[in-house]
């Protein structure tokens, strides 16, 4: 690792890497996890939530003080569009504008990049429900399901196996979110205090988007559903094991 | 008419205070000097559950100031995570207007509001560079403001209920605009109470 090149944020290393960006991503991997899942009829976001405007909300992973500055900028971007065009800003427009700002800190100014990754969930009339992720490099992408922060790799591999494209409804997405969290959080038992889940839905009739946090009793129900599923799976597995051992002992006797 | 920018488009608004209720009303005319262009140009805008503002004066500034104020109030609600109170909205507006002290917007404003918990009423007005008034019983702005002031003072009684307040406000507005060629062509009246807001459209002399 060529440490001589790390002192300036805005230059490449000989291997063509931007170390400061990579170090920022490293900072984020230690932060609390955020999870986002797109459903056919809504979007689910788990983690520390911040509202940007009526139809867009995001969750933060990384250095909170850096995040506060960027959240403010996101809100201003949304309002400036609304002032000029008198209609709500499209989701990708806001994400894209913020990412251009984040990219500037990797190329000019001599300042360090922001140590935050965002997951954005929103609805607009152009593309319906959307989920985006952005990182310190200023890169962003649209996702069907993704995770950032601590243990995100484990979470992503579970999502890859379990997420069903085109078939996931909101309740499936919520169940999947609980399943991912119970496997990736460092605690043995999942309780409502440990997670914060928000759901975004758009009512086509009233043309209103609601972003709501799941209440404790809803979380308890989901967690209990998950635990019941798990204990049922465990019971089935135990029964399977018993039948296989008994059949092997019978075979031994025959011999 | 003549060269006066504040009477180029015409229009008028009035607000009155009652017992735990407020009424705010405006005419619907949009004109260019003596030509009437539209009769659906209302000058009242809502900024919070129980906060309303009316702007009278140059129509382009009515639109721009209301939109720029919305910009600021949206950010306030996002950052503070709470809805605006009438006195805060009033201070934001007067601050916005004073920022343009030496190249001002040509709108006079009325800010009204109600605290839904206590029933406390707020009625304020402002000139186009953000001069603050006290929390008063009756305010009017616009080309017919003097005529409506006279009628308003006549019909006003302290502690009116919502229905009496509606009648007093409507009569003051409708009869006042009849004396002014640049105002009229219908009216809209909002009556704001603790638990509900009623909007009524009035048909007066269509001239």
Short mmCIF file of C-alpha atoms in Angstrom, two decimals:
data_model
loop_
_atom_site.label_atom_id
_atom_site.label_comp_id
_atom_site.label_asym_id
_atom_site.label_seq_id
_atom_site.Cartn_x
_atom_site.Cartn_y
_atom_site.Cartn_z
CA UNK A 1 0.00 0.00 0.00
CA UNK A 2 1.59 3.25 -1.13
CA UNK A 3 0.95 5.47 1.89
CA UNK A 4 2.86 8.41 0.42
CA UNK A 5 -0.16 9.10 -1.80
CA UNK A 6 -2.74 9.18 0.95
CA UNK A 7 -2.03 12.67 2.21
CA UNK A 8 -3.80 14.34 -0.70
CA UNK A 9 -7.41 13.31 -1.15
CA UNK A 10 -7.69 14.32 -4.75
CA UNK A 11 -4.95 12.33 -6.48
CA UNK A 12 -4.67 8.78 -7.79
CA UNK A 13 -2.35 6.15 -6.42
CA UNK A 14 0.05 4.39 -8.85
CA UNK A 15 -2.40 1.46 -9.00
CA UNK A 16 -5.15 3.84 -10.13
CA UNK A 17 -7.02 3.87 -6.81
CA UNK A 18 -8.42 6.77 -4.79
CA UNK A 19 -7.37 5.83 -1.30
CA UNK A 20 -9.31 8.51 0.53
CA UNK A 21 -12.54 7.29 -1.06
CA UNK A 22 -11.70 3.74 -0.05
CA UNK A 23 -10.90 4.83 3.50
CA UNK A 24 -14.26 6.62 3.62
CA UNK A 25 -15.99 3.40 2.56
CA UNK A 26 -14.07 1.64 5.32
CA UNK A 27 -15.43 4.14 7.86
CA UNK A 28 -18.93 3.37 6.66
CA UNK A 29 -18.49 -0.38 7.00
CA UNK A 30 -18.12 0.15 10.76
CA UNK A 31 -21.33 2.14 11.01
CA UNK A 32 -24.83 0.89 11.77
CA UNK A 33 -26.45 -1.00 8.92
CA UNK A 34 -29.14 0.37 6.61
CA UNK A 35 -31.29 -1.87 4.48
CA UNK A 36 -33.61 -1.04 1.59
CA UNK A 37 -36.03 -3.31 -0.27
CA UNK A 38 -38.23 -2.36 -3.24
CA UNK A 39 -41.66 -3.99 -3.42
CA UNK A 40 -44.32 -3.89 -6.13
CA UNK A 41 -46.55 -1.72 -3.96
CA UNK A 42 -44.10 0.23 -1.83
CA UNK A 43 -40.56 0.55 -0.48
CA UNK A 44 -39.09 -0.52 2.87
CA UNK A 45 -36.14 1.23 4.47
CA UNK A 46 -34.52 0.18 7.73
CA UNK A 47 -32.05 2.34 9.62
CA UNK A 48 -31.66 5.94 10.79
CA UNK A 49 -34.25 7.73 8.64
CA UNK A 50 -34.25 11.38 7.49
CA UNK A 51 -36.98 13.02 5.39
CA UNK A 52 -36.01 14.96 2.29
CA UNK A 53 -39.42 15.91 0.98
CA UNK A 54 -42.96 14.55 0.84
CA UNK A 55 -42.06 11.74 -1.57
CA UNK A 56 -38.46 11.00 -0.67
CA UNK A 57 -36.76 9.79 2.45
CA UNK A 58 -33.30 8.40 3.08
CA UNK A 59 -31.36 6.41 5.63
CA UNK A 60 -27.84 7.25 6.72
CA UNK A 61 -24.78 5.07 7.31
CA UNK A 62 -21.52 6.63 8.37
CA UNK A 63 -20.34 9.83 10.01
CA UNK A 64 -23.49 11.56 11.27
CA UNK A 65 -22.08 15.10 11.16
CA UNK A 66 -21.13 14.65 7.49
CA UNK A 67 -24.59 13.22 6.90
CA UNK A 68 -26.32 16.27 8.43
CA UNK A 69 -24.60 18.60 5.97
CA UNK A 70 -25.61 16.43 3.02
CA UNK A 71 -29.19 15.97 4.24
CA UNK A 72 -29.55 19.74 4.37
CA UNK A 73 -28.21 19.97 0.84
CA UNK A 74 -30.63 17.27 -0.35
CA UNK A 75 -33.54 19.24 1.09
CA UNK A 76 -32.36 22.45 -0.55
CA UNK A 77 -32.01 20.66 -3.92
CA UNK A 78 -35.59 19.42 -3.58
CA UNK A 79 -36.93 22.86 -2.68
CA UNK A 80 -35.06 24.71 -5.43
CA UNK A 81 -36.58 22.38 -8.04
CA UNK A 82 -40.03 22.86 -6.52
CA UNK A 83 -39.63 26.65 -6.55
CA UNK A 84 -38.57 26.73 -10.21
CA UNK A 85 -40.90 24.11 -11.68
CA UNK A 86 -43.76 24.09 -9.14
CA UNK A 87 -43.82 20.30 -9.09
CA UNK A 88 -42.00 17.79 -6.85
CA UNK A 89 -38.44 16.95 -7.86
CA UNK A 90 -37.89 13.53 -9.46
CA UNK A 91 -35.99 11.16 -7.17
CA UNK A 92 -33.06 10.54 -9.52
CA UNK A 93 -32.61 14.28 -10.06
CA UNK A 94 -32.03 14.86 -6.35
CA UNK A 95 -29.74 11.84 -5.96
CA UNK A 96 -27.78 12.79 -9.05
CA UNK A 97 -27.27 16.42 -7.97
CA UNK A 98 -26.03 15.37 -4.53
CA UNK A 99 -23.68 12.82 -6.04
CA UNK A 100 -22.16 15.52 -8.25
CA UNK A 101 -21.35 17.46 -5.08
CA UNK A 102 -19.86 14.36 -3.43
CA UNK A 103 -17.77 13.68 -6.55
CA UNK A 104 -16.31 17.19 -6.43
CA UNK A 105 -14.71 16.34 -3.10
CA UNK A 106 -12.82 13.49 -4.80
CA UNK A 107 -11.39 15.68 -7.53
CA UNK A 108 -10.89 19.29 -6.39
CA UNK A 109 -10.54 21.41 -3.30
CA UNK A 110 -8.10 19.31 -1.33
CA UNK A 111 -10.85 18.37 1.15
CA UNK A 112 -11.68 14.85 2.26
CA UNK A 113 -14.73 13.03 0.92
CA UNK A 114 -17.92 12.75 2.99
CA UNK A 115 -17.94 9.57 5.06
CA UNK A 116 -21.58 8.73 4.43
CA UNK A 117 -23.54 6.32 2.30
CA UNK A 118 -27.23 6.93 1.76
CA UNK A 119 -30.09 4.66 0.82
CA UNK A 120 -32.92 6.67 -0.74
CA UNK A 121 -36.51 5.50 -1.05
CA UNK A 122 -39.06 7.49 -2.95
CA UNK A 123 -41.90 7.74 -5.43
CA UNK A 124 -42.29 10.03 -8.42
CA UNK A 125 -44.67 10.15 -11.35
CA UNK A 126 -41.90 9.31 -13.84
CA UNK A 127 -40.67 5.96 -12.52
CA UNK A 128 -42.92 5.07 -9.57
CA UNK A 129 -41.27 3.44 -6.56
CA UNK A 130 -37.50 3.69 -6.51
CA UNK A 131 -34.56 2.70 -4.30
CA UNK A 132 -31.10 4.24 -4.76
CA UNK A 133 -27.77 3.95 -3.01
CA UNK A 134 -25.00 6.59 -3.04
CA UNK A 135 -21.51 6.46 -1.57
CA UNK A 136 -18.55 8.80 -0.85
CA UNK A 137 -17.18 8.45 -4.36
CA UNK A 138 -20.29 10.13 -5.74
CA UNK A 139 -21.34 6.96 -7.48
CA UNK A 140 -25.02 6.04 -7.27
CA UNK A 141 -27.17 3.18 -8.50
CA UNK A 142 -30.77 2.06 -8.50
CA UNK A 143 -31.49 -1.13 -6.61
CA UNK A 144 -34.21 -3.67 -5.96
CA UNK A 145 -32.72 -4.54 -2.59
CA UNK A 146 -29.47 -3.54 -0.97
CA UNK A 147 -27.68 -2.92 2.31
CA UNK A 148 -24.86 -0.65 3.52
CA UNK A 149 -22.89 -0.49 6.74
CA UNK A 150 -21.90 -3.16 9.22
CA UNK A 151 -22.28 -6.77 7.97
CA UNK A 152 -23.68 -5.50 4.69
CA UNK A 153 -22.01 -8.28 2.68
CA UNK A 154 -23.86 -10.97 4.67
CA UNK A 155 -27.09 -9.06 4.24
CA UNK A 156 -26.59 -8.68 0.49
CA UNK A 157 -25.93 -12.39 -0.01
CA UNK A 158 -29.15 -13.22 1.88
CA UNK A 159 -31.05 -10.68 -0.23
CA UNK A 160 -29.62 -12.16 -3.43
CA UNK A 161 -30.97 -15.58 -2.52
CA UNK A 162 -34.29 -14.59 -1.05
CA UNK A 163 -35.52 -11.54 -3.00
CA UNK A 164 -37.97 -12.49 -5.75
CA UNK A 165 -37.99 -10.01 -8.64
CA UNK A 166 -41.48 -9.00 -9.73
CA UNK A 167 -43.15 -10.95 -6.94
CA UNK A 168 -42.24 -9.09 -3.77
CA UNK A 169 -45.13 -7.29 -2.10
CA UNK A 170 -44.73 -4.97 0.87
CA UNK A 171 -45.39 -7.63 3.51
CA UNK A 172 -42.89 -9.96 1.82
CA UNK A 173 -40.36 -7.15 1.86
CA UNK A 174 -40.95 -6.53 5.57
CA UNK A 175 -40.57 -10.21 6.41
CA UNK A 176 -37.37 -10.30 4.37
CA UNK A 177 -36.05 -7.23 6.19
CA UNK A 178 -36.61 -8.84 9.59
CA UNK A 179 -34.97 -12.03 8.39
CA UNK A 180 -31.89 -10.16 7.17
CA UNK A 181 -31.59 -8.12 10.35
CA UNK A 182 -31.83 -11.08 12.68
CA UNK A 183 -28.96 -12.72 10.79
CA UNK A 184 -26.74 -9.64 10.59
CA UNK A 185 -27.26 -7.80 13.87
CA UNK A 186 -24.76 -8.72 16.52
CA UNK A 187 -27.37 -9.61 19.12
CA UNK A 188 -28.97 -12.97 19.77
CA UNK A 189 -32.56 -11.78 20.01
CA UNK A 190 -34.22 -9.15 17.82
CA UNK A 191 -36.38 -6.61 19.65
CA UNK A 192 -38.24 -3.48 18.45
CA UNK A 193 -35.76 -1.16 20.15
CA UNK A 194 -32.92 -2.42 17.99
CA UNK A 195 -34.45 -1.66 14.60
CA UNK A 196 -36.21 1.24 12.91
CA UNK A 197 -38.23 0.43 9.79
CA UNK A 198 -40.01 2.93 7.53
CA UNK A 199 -42.44 2.16 4.74
CA UNK A 200 -43.22 4.42 1.76
CA UNK A 201 -46.46 4.02 -0.16
CA UNK A 202 -48.14 6.15 -2.78
CA UNK A 203 -51.91 6.34 -3.12
CA UNK A 204 -52.70 6.80 -6.82
CA UNK A 205 -56.23 7.98 -6.09
CA UNK A 206 -55.36 10.85 -3.78
CA UNK A 207 -51.89 11.34 -5.33
CA UNK A 208 -50.35 11.42 -1.87
CA UNK A 209 -47.28 9.65 -0.62
CA UNK A 210 -47.12 8.45 2.99
CA UNK A 211 -43.89 7.66 4.74
CA UNK A 212 -44.50 5.97 8.05
CA UNK A 213 -42.42 4.31 10.74
CA UNK A 214 -43.54 0.88 11.85
CA UNK A 215 -44.77 0.97 15.43
CA UNK A 216 -43.48 -1.33 18.17
CA UNK A 217 -46.49 -3.68 18.03
CA UNK A 218 -46.14 -4.11 14.26
CA UNK A 219 -42.44 -4.90 14.69
CA UNK A 220 -43.20 -7.37 17.49
CA UNK A 221 -45.72 -9.16 15.22
CA UNK A 222 -43.17 -9.40 12.39
CA UNK A 223 -40.42 -10.60 14.72
CA UNK A 224 -42.73 -13.21 16.24
CA UNK A 225 -43.73 -14.41 12.73
CA UNK A 226 -40.07 -14.79 11.89
CA UNK A 227 -39.30 -16.65 15.13
CA UNK A 228 -42.25 -19.00 14.62
CA UNK A 229 -41.03 -19.75 11.08
CA UNK A 230 -37.55 -20.42 12.41
CA UNK A 231 -38.70 -22.77 15.18
CA UNK A 232 -40.91 -24.63 12.69
CA UNK A 233 -37.93 -25.03 10.35
CA UNK A 234 -35.81 -26.21 13.29
CA UNK A 235 -38.46 -28.75 14.35
CA UNK A 236 -38.71 -30.11 10.77
CA UNK A 237 -34.95 -30.38 10.56
CA UNK A 238 -34.79 -32.30 13.85
CA UNK A 239 -37.46 -34.74 12.66
CA UNK A 240 -35.51 -35.30 9.41
CA UNK A 241 -32.36 -36.07 11.39
CA UNK A 242 -34.17 -38.60 13.61
CA UNK A 243 -35.56 -40.53 10.64
CA UNK A 244 -32.14 -40.71 8.95
CA UNK A 245 -30.35 -41.95 12.11
CA UNK A 246 -33.02 -44.59 12.75
CA UNK A 247 -32.78 -45.86 9.17
CA UNK A 248 -28.98 -46.12 9.41
CA UNK A 249 -29.20 -48.14 12.67
CA UNK A 250 -31.67 -50.56 11.03
CA UNK A 251 -29.23 -51.08 8.16
CA UNK A 252 -26.39 -51.82 10.59
CA UNK A 253 -28.46 -54.50 12.35
CA UNK A 254 -29.31 -56.13 9.06
CA UNK A 255 -25.61 -56.46 8.28
CA UNK B 1 -54.98 53.35 -12.14
CA UNK B 2 -52.29 55.33 -13.86
CA UNK B 3 -48.69 54.54 -12.99
CA UNK B 4 -49.25 53.08 -9.54
CA UNK B 5 -47.66 49.58 -9.45
CA UNK B 6 -49.69 48.50 -6.49
CA UNK B 7 -52.95 49.05 -8.35
CA UNK B 8 -51.80 47.70 -11.74
CA UNK B 9 -53.48 44.33 -11.19
CA UNK B 10 -56.00 45.24 -8.48
CA UNK B 11 -57.37 42.98 -5.81
CA UNK B 12 -58.21 43.07 -2.17
CA UNK B 13 -58.10 40.89 0.95
CA UNK B 14 -59.45 41.17 4.47
CA UNK B 15 -59.16 39.26 7.72
CA UNK B 16 -61.15 39.45 10.92
CA UNK B 17 -60.86 37.90 14.32
CA UNK B 18 -63.61 36.12 16.25
CA UNK B 19 -63.88 33.97 19.37
CA UNK B 20 -61.43 31.11 18.75
CA UNK B 21 -61.96 31.54 15.03
CA UNK B 22 -60.59 33.64 12.16
CA UNK B 23 -61.97 34.62 8.79
CA UNK B 24 -59.80 35.58 5.82
CA UNK B 25 -61.30 36.59 2.50
CA UNK B 26 -60.16 37.88 -0.89
CA UNK B 27 -61.62 38.80 -4.25
CA UNK B 28 -60.94 36.78 -7.41
CA UNK B 29 -60.18 39.40 -10.04
CA UNK B 30 -57.01 39.35 -12.08
CA UNK B 31 -56.80 42.37 -14.30
CA UNK B 32 -54.32 44.56 -16.17
CA UNK B 33 -55.31 48.16 -15.40
CA UNK B 34 -58.89 48.45 -16.59
CA UNK B 35 -59.00 45.08 -18.46
CA UNK B 36 -60.18 42.03 -16.52
CA UNK B 37 -58.25 38.96 -17.64
CA UNK B 38 -59.39 36.24 -15.22
CA UNK B 39 -61.89 35.77 -12.43
CA UNK B 40 -60.27 32.86 -10.61
CA UNK B 41 -57.17 34.50 -9.19
CA UNK B 42 -57.36 33.93 -5.46
CA UNK B 43 -54.81 35.59 -3.25
CA UNK B 44 -54.96 33.37 -0.16
CA UNK B 45 -52.37 30.63 0.47
CA UNK B 46 -52.14 28.00 3.21
CA UNK B 47 -48.83 27.34 4.94
CA UNK B 48 -49.73 25.08 7.82
CA UNK B 49 -52.80 23.41 9.27
CA UNK B 50 -54.18 26.67 10.62
CA UNK B 51 -51.96 29.36 9.09
CA UNK B 52 -53.03 31.38 6.05
CA UNK B 53 -51.50 34.32 4.22
CA UNK B 54 -53.10 36.69 1.73
CA UNK B 55 -51.02 38.79 -0.68
CA UNK B 56 -52.35 41.82 -2.59
CA UNK B 57 -50.56 43.96 -5.10
CA UNK B 58 -48.61 43.19 -8.26
CA UNK B 59 -49.81 39.75 -9.41
CA UNK B 60 -46.37 38.44 -10.39
CA UNK B 61 -45.11 39.28 -6.92
CA UNK B 62 -48.18 37.68 -5.31
CA UNK B 63 -47.16 34.45 -7.05
CA UNK B 64 -43.43 34.78 -6.47
CA UNK B 65 -43.58 35.79 -2.81
CA UNK B 66 -46.07 33.01 -2.01
CA UNK B 67 -43.81 30.44 -3.74
CA UNK B 68 -40.60 31.72 -2.10
CA UNK B 69 -42.28 31.71 1.28
CA UNK B 70 -43.35 28.10 0.66
CA UNK B 71 -39.68 27.25 -0.04
CA UNK B 72 -38.69 28.55 3.37
CA UNK B 73 -41.61 27.06 5.27
CA UNK B 74 -41.03 23.61 3.71
CA UNK B 75 -37.41 23.65 4.88
CA UNK B 76 -38.49 24.87 8.32
CA UNK B 77 -40.89 21.94 8.70
CA UNK B 78 -38.29 19.42 7.50
CA UNK B 79 -35.54 20.70 9.79
CA UNK B 80 -37.67 21.42 12.87
CA UNK B 81 -39.91 18.35 12.41
CA UNK B 82 -42.94 20.39 13.40
CA UNK B 83 -45.59 22.58 11.81
CA UNK B 84 -45.33 26.38 11.68
CA UNK B 85 -47.02 28.66 14.17
CA UNK B 86 -48.67 31.86 12.89
CA UNK B 87 -46.32 34.28 14.61
CA UNK B 88 -43.27 32.41 13.29
CA UNK B 89 -44.71 32.42 9.76
CA UNK B 90 -45.33 36.16 10.11
CA UNK B 91 -41.75 36.82 11.12
CA UNK B 92 -40.44 34.66 8.27
CA UNK B 93 -42.53 36.63 5.79
CA UNK B 94 -41.56 40.06 7.05
CA UNK B 95 -37.93 38.97 7.05
CA UNK B 96 -38.27 37.78 3.43
CA UNK B 97 -39.77 41.15 2.44
CA UNK B 98 -37.15 43.22 4.24
CA UNK B 99 -34.34 41.32 2.48
CA UNK B 100 -35.50 43.27 -0.57
CA UNK B 101 -35.65 46.60 1.27
CA UNK B 102 -34.05 48.59 -1.57
CA UNK B 103 -35.67 46.77 -4.50
CA UNK B 104 -38.88 45.56 -2.90
CA UNK B 105 -41.65 43.17 -3.85
CA UNK B 106 -44.89 45.02 -4.56
CA UNK B 107 -47.18 43.06 -2.28
CA UNK B 108 -48.86 43.88 0.98
CA UNK B 109 -49.62 40.85 3.13
CA UNK B 110 -52.04 39.56 5.73
CA UNK B 111 -51.01 36.69 8.00
CA UNK B 112 -53.63 34.88 10.06
CA UNK B 113 -53.59 31.81 12.23
CA UNK B 114 -55.11 29.89 15.05
CA UNK B 115 -53.56 27.75 17.76
CA UNK B 116 -55.73 24.61 17.66
CA UNK B 117 -54.99 23.71 21.27
CA UNK B 118 -55.58 27.03 23.02
CA UNK B 119 -57.85 28.71 20.46
CA UNK B 120 -55.60 31.77 20.48
CA UNK B 121 -56.11 33.88 17.36
CA UNK B 122 -53.49 35.73 15.34
CA UNK B 123 -54.23 38.42 12.75
CA UNK B 124 -51.40 40.56 11.41
CA UNK B 125 -50.65 42.66 8.38
CA UNK B 126 -47.48 43.86 6.72
CA UNK B 127 -46.48 46.46 4.15
CA UNK B 128 -44.27 45.53 1.23
CA UNK B 129 -41.03 45.98 3.13
CA UNK B 130 -42.00 43.94 6.16
CA UNK B 131 -43.29 46.45 8.70
CA UNK B 132 -44.79 44.48 11.58
CA UNK B 133 -48.20 45.20 13.08
CA UNK B 134 -49.72 44.14 16.38
CA UNK B 135 -52.09 41.21 16.70
CA UNK B 136 -55.26 43.12 15.81
CA UNK B 137 -58.96 42.51 15.20
CA UNK B 138 -59.25 43.61 11.59
CA UNK B 139 -56.81 43.99 8.71
CA UNK B 140 -57.25 44.77 5.03
CA UNK B 141 -54.89 45.12 2.07
CA UNK B 142 -55.37 45.97 -1.57
CA UNK B 143 -56.85 48.62 -3.85
CA UNK B 144 -60.18 48.70 -1.97
CA UNK B 145 -58.65 48.39 1.50
CA UNK B 146 -59.92 51.75 2.76
CA UNK B 147 -63.50 51.02 1.72
CA UNK B 148 -63.39 47.60 3.35
CA UNK B 149 -61.82 48.98 6.50
CA UNK B 150 -64.77 51.30 6.99
CA UNK B 151 -67.32 48.54 6.52
CA UNK B 152 -65.26 46.08 8.55
CA UNK B 153 -65.10 48.44 11.52
CA UNK B 154 -68.85 48.83 11.27
CA UNK B 155 -69.68 45.11 11.16
CA UNK B 156 -67.04 43.97 13.61
CA UNK B 157 -68.05 42.95 17.14
CA UNK B 158 -65.64 41.37 19.59
CA UNK B 159 -65.94 37.62 20.24
CA UNK B 160 -68.15 36.70 17.30
CA UNK B 161 -68.77 33.03 16.60
CA UNK B 162 -67.89 31.42 13.25
CA UNK B 163 -71.22 32.15 11.55
CA UNK B 164 -71.40 35.79 12.65
CA UNK B 165 -67.78 36.22 11.65
CA UNK B 166 -68.47 34.80 8.20
CA UNK B 167 -71.38 37.18 7.69
CA UNK B 168 -69.44 40.23 8.86
CA UNK B 169 -66.40 39.40 6.71
CA UNK B 170 -68.43 38.59 3.61
CA UNK B 171 -70.58 41.71 3.77
CA UNK B 172 -67.60 43.97 4.38
CA UNK B 173 -65.72 42.49 1.42
CA UNK B 174 -68.59 42.24 -1.06
CA UNK B 175 -69.86 45.76 -0.50
CA UNK B 176 -66.41 47.30 -0.29
CA UNK B 177 -65.28 45.93 -3.66
CA UNK B 178 -68.34 47.40 -5.36
CA UNK B 179 -66.81 50.83 -4.87
CA UNK B 180 -63.54 49.78 -6.56
CA UNK B 181 -63.26 49.04 -10.26
CA UNK B 182 -60.07 47.03 -9.82
CA UNK B 183 -61.51 44.51 -7.36
CA UNK B 184 -64.42 42.12 -7.29
CA UNK B 185 -65.67 39.43 -9.68
CA UNK B 186 -66.45 37.04 -6.84
CA UNK B 187 -64.87 36.27 -3.48
CA UNK B 188 -63.48 33.37 -1.43
CA UNK B 189 -63.87 33.27 2.35
CA UNK B 190 -62.00 30.90 4.67
CA UNK B 191 -63.34 30.46 8.19
CA UNK B 192 -60.75 28.81 10.40
CA UNK B 193 -61.85 27.14 13.62
CA UNK B 194 -60.01 24.83 16.04
CA UNK B 195 -61.39 21.66 14.52
CA UNK B 196 -62.30 22.60 10.95
CA UNK B 197 -61.70 25.02 8.10
CA UNK B 198 -64.63 26.05 5.91
CA UNK B 199 -64.14 27.56 2.47
CA UNK B 200 -66.99 29.37 0.78
CA UNK B 201 -67.11 31.00 -2.64
CA UNK B 202 -69.28 34.08 -2.91
CA UNK B 203 -70.90 35.48 -6.00
CA UNK B 204 -71.23 39.24 -5.90
CA UNK B 205 -71.67 41.80 -8.67
CA UNK B 206 -69.82 40.36 -11.66
CA UNK B 207 -68.34 43.63 -12.76
#
